PDB file of C-alpha atoms in Angstrom:
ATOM      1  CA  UNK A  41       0.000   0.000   0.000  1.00 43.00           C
ATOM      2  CA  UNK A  42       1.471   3.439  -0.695  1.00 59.00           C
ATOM      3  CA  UNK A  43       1.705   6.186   1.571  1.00 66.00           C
ATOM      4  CA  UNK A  44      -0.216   8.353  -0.231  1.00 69.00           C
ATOM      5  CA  UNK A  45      -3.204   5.767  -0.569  1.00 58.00           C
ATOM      6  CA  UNK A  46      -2.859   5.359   3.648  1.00 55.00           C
ATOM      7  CA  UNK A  47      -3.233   9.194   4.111  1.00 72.00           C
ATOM      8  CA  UNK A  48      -5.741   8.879   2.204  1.00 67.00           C
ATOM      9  CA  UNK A  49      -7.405   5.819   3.850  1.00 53.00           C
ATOM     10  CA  UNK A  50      -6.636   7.457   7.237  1.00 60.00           C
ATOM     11  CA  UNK A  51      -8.945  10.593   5.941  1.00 66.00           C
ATOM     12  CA  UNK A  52     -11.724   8.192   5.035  1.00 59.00           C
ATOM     13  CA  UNK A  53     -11.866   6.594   9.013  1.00 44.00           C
ATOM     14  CA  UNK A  54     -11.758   9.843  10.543  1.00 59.00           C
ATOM     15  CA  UNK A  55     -14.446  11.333   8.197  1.00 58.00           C
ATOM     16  CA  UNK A  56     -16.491   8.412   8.953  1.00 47.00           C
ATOM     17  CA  UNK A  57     -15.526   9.611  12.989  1.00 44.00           C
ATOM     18  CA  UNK A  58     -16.509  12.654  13.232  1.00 57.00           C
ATOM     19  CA  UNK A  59     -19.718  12.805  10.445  1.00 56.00           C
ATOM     20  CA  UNK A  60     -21.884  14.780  12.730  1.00 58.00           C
ATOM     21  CA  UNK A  61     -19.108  17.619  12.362  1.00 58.00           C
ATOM     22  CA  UNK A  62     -18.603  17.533   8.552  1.00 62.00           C
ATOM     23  CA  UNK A  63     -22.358  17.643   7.978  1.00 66.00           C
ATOM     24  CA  UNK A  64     -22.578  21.077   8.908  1.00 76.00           C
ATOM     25  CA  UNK A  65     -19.226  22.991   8.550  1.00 84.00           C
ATOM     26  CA  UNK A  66     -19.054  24.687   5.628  1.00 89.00           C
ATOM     27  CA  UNK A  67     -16.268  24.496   3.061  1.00 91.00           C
ATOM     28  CA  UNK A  68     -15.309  28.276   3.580  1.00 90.00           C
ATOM     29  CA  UNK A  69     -14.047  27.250   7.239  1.00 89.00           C
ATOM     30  CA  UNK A  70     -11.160  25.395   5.454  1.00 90.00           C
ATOM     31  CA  UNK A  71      -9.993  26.740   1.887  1.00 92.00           C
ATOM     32  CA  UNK A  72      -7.527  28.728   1.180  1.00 90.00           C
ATOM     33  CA  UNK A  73      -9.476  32.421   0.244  1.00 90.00           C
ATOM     34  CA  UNK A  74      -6.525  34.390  -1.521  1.00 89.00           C
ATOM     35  CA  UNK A  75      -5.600  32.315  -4.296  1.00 91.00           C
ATOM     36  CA  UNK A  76      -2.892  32.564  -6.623  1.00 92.00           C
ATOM     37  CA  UNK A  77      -4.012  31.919 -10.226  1.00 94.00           C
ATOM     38  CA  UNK A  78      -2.749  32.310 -14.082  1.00 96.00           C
ATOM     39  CA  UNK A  79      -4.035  33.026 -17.282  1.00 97.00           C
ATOM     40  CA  UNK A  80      -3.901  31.200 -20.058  1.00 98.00           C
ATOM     41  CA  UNK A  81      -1.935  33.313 -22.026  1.00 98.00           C
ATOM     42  CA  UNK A  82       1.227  33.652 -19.002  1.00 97.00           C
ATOM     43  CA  UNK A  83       4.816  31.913 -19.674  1.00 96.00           C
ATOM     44  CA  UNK A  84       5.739  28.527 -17.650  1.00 94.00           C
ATOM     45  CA  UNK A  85       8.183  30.459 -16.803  1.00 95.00           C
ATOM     46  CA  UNK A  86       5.491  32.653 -14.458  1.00 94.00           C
ATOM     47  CA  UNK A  87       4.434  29.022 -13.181  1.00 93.00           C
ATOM     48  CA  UNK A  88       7.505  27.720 -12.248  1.00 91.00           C
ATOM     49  CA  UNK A  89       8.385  30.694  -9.936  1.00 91.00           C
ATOM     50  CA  UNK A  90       4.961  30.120  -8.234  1.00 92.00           C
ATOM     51  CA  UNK A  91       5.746  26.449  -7.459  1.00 89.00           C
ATOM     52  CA  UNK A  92       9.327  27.764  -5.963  1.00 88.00           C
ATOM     53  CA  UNK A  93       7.341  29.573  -3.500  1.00 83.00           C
ATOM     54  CA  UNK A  94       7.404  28.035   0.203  1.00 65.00           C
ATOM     55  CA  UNK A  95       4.685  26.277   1.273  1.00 69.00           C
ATOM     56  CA  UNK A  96       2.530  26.458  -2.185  1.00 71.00           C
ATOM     57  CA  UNK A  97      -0.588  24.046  -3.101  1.00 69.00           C
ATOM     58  CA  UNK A  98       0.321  21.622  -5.743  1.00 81.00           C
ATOM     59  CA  UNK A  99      -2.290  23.313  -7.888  1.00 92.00           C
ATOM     60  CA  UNK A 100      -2.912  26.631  -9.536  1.00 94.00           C
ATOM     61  CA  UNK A 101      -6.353  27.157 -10.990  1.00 95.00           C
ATOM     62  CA  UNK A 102      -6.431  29.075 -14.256  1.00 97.00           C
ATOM     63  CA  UNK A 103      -9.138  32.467 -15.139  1.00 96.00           C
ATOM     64  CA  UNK A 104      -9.384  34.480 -17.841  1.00 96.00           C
ATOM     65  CA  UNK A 105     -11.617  37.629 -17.212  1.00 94.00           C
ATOM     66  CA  UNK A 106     -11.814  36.591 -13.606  1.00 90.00           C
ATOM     67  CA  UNK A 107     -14.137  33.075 -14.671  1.00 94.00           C
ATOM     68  CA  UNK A 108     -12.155  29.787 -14.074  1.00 95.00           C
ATOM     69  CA  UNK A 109     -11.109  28.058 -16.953  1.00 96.00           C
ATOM     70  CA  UNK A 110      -8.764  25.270 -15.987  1.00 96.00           C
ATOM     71  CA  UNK A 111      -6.220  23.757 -13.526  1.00 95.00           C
ATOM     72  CA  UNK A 112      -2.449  23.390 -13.678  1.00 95.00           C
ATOM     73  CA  UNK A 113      -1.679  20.503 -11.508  1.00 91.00           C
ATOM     74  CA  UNK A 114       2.290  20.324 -10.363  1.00 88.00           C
ATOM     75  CA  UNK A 115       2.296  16.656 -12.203  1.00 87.00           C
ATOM     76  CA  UNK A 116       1.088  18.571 -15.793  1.00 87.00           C
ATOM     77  CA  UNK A 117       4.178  21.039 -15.116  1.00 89.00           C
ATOM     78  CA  UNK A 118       6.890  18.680 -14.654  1.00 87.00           C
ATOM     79  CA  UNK A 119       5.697  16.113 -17.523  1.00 86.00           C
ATOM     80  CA  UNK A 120       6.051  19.160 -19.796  1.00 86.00           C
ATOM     81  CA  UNK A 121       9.053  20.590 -19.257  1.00 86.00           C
ATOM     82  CA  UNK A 122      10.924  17.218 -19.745  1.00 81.00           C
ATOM     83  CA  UNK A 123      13.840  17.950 -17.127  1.00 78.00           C
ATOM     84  CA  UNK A 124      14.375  21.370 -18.147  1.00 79.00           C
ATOM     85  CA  UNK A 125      16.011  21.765 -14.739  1.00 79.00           C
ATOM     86  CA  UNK A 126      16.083  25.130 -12.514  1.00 80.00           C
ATOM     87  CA  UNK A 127      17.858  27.328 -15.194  1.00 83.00           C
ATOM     88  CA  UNK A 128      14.746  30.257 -15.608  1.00 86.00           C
ATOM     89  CA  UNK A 129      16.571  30.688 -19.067  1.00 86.00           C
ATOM     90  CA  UNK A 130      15.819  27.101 -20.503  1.00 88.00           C
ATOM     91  CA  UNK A 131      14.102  27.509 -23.644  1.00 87.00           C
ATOM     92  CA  UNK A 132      10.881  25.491 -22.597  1.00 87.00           C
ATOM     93  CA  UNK A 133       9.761  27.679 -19.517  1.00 89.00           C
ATOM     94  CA  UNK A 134       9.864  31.280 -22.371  1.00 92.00           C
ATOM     95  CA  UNK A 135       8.140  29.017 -25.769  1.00 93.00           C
ATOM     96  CA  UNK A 136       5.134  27.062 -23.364  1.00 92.00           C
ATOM     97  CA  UNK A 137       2.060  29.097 -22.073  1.00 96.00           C
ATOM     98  CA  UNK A 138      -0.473  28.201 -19.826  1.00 97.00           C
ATOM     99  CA  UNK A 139      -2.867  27.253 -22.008  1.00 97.00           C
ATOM    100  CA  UNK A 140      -0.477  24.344 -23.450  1.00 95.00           C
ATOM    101  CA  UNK A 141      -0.258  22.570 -19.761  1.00 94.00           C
ATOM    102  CA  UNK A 142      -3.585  23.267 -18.343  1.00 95.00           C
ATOM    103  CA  UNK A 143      -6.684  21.053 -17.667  1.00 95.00           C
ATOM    104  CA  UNK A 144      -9.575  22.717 -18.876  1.00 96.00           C
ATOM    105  CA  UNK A 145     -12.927  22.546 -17.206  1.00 93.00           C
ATOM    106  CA  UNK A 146     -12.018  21.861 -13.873  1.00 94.00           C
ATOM    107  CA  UNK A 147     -14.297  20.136 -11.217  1.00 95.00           C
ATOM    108  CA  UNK A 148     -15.378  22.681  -9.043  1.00 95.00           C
ATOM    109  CA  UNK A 149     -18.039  23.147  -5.643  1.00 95.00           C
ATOM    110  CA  UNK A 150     -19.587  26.291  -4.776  1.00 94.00           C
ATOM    111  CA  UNK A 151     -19.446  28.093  -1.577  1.00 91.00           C
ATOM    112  CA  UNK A 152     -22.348  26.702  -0.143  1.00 90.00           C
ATOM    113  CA  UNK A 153     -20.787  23.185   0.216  1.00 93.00           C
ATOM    114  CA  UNK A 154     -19.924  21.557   3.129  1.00 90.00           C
ATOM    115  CA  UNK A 155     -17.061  19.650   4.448  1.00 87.00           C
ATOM    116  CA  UNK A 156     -18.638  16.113   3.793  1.00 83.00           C
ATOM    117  CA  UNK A 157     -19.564  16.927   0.549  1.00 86.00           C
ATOM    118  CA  UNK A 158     -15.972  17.923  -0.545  1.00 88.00           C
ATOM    119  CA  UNK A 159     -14.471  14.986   1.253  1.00 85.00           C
ATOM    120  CA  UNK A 160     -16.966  12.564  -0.662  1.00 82.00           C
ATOM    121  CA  UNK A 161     -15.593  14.024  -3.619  1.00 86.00           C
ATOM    122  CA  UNK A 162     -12.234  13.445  -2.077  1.00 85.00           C
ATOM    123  CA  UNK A 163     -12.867   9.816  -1.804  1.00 81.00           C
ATOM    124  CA  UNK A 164     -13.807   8.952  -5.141  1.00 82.00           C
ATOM    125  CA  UNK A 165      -9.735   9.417  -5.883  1.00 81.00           C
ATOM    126  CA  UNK A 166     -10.054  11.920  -8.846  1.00 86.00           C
ATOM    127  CA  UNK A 167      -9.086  14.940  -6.961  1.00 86.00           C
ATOM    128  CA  UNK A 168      -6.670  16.117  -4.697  1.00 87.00           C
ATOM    129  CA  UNK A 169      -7.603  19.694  -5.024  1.00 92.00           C
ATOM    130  CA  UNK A 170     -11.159  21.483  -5.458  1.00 95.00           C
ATOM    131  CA  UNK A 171     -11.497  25.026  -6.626  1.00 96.00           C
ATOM    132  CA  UNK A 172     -14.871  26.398  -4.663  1.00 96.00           C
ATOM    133  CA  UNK A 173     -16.402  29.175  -6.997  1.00 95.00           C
ATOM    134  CA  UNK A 174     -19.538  31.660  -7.087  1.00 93.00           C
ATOM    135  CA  UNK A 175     -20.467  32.776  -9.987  1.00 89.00           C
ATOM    136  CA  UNK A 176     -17.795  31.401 -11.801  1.00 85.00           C
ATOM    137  CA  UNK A 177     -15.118  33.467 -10.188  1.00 91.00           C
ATOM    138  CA  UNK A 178     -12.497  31.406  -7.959  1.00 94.00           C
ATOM    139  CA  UNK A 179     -13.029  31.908  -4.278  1.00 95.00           C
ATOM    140  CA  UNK A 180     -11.143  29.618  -2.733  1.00 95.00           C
ATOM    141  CA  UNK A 181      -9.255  26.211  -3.664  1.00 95.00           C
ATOM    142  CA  UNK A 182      -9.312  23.504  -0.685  1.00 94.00           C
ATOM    143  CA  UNK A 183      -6.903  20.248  -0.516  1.00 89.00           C
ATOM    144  CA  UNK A 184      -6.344  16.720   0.890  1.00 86.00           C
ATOM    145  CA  UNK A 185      -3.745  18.467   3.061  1.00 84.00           C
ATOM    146  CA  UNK A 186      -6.730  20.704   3.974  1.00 87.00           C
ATOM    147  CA  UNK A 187      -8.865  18.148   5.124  1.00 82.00           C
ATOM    148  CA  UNK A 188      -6.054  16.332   6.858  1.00 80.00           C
ATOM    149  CA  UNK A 189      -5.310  19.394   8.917  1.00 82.00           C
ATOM    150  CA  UNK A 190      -9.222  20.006  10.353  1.00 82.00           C
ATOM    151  CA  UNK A 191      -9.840  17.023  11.409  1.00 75.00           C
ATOM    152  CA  UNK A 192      -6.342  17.251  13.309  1.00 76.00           C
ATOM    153  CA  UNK A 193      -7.339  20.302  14.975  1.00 76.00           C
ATOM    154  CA  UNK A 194     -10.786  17.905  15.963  1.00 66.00           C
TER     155      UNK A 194
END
């Protein structure tokens, strides 16, 4: 069994714990509110400086005219830029945009979800980040690690 797949299994239990406080905590209590996001028209370049930040979320949601469009996930940077390395002057990070790495259409829940709700999602093993929106505008983004961390504070 991997470690990731025991986190994960470890999440499920204590969900299953403490379901009378998931039912009614909304998602807001946990996300991240100030999100960083891209366009899809910005360099890899831009990206790869945002993933050098400290403590940064494996994924950076994507807008254009302030509406969410897609998802950069830190697996869809690294698989394209090959082992272009740490140089910020490899070719690769200045010819790639956005747009050529992203997911389009991302999964999203709106503010009025709760906990349990995103952690159902959670469980299904697509996701390991949500982006909560209203009105199509990004709001928040909330995580595994998220989840992992309330129910510690529990």
């Amino acid at each position: 069994m991997s470690a990731v797949r025991l986190i994960f299994d470890t999440i499920i239990i204590a969900l299953l714990i403490k379901q009378k406080i998931m039912k009614s905590v909304p998602i807001s209590t946990i996300m991240t509110k100030n999100v960083v996001c891209v366009t899809p028209e910005q360099k890899l370049i831009e990206v790869k400086h945002i993933y050098e930040k400290k403590k940064f979320h494996h994924h950076i949601p994507v807008t254009k005219d302030g509406k969410l469009v897609g998802m950069v996930s830190l697996i869809d940077f690294m698989y394209k830029i090959n082992g272009a390395g740490l140089d910020d002057e490899n070719a690769i990070y200045h010819q790639l945009n956005v747009k050529d790495i992203m997911s389009p259409n991302p999964f999203t829940i709106g503010t009025d979800a709760t906990i349990e709700s995103v952690a159902k999602e959670f469980a299904k093993g697509r996701y390991r980040a949500i982006p909560i929106v209203k009105n199509e505008s990004i709001v928040g983004i909330v995580t595994t690690a998220d989840l992992i961390r309330f129910y510690m504070k529990k």
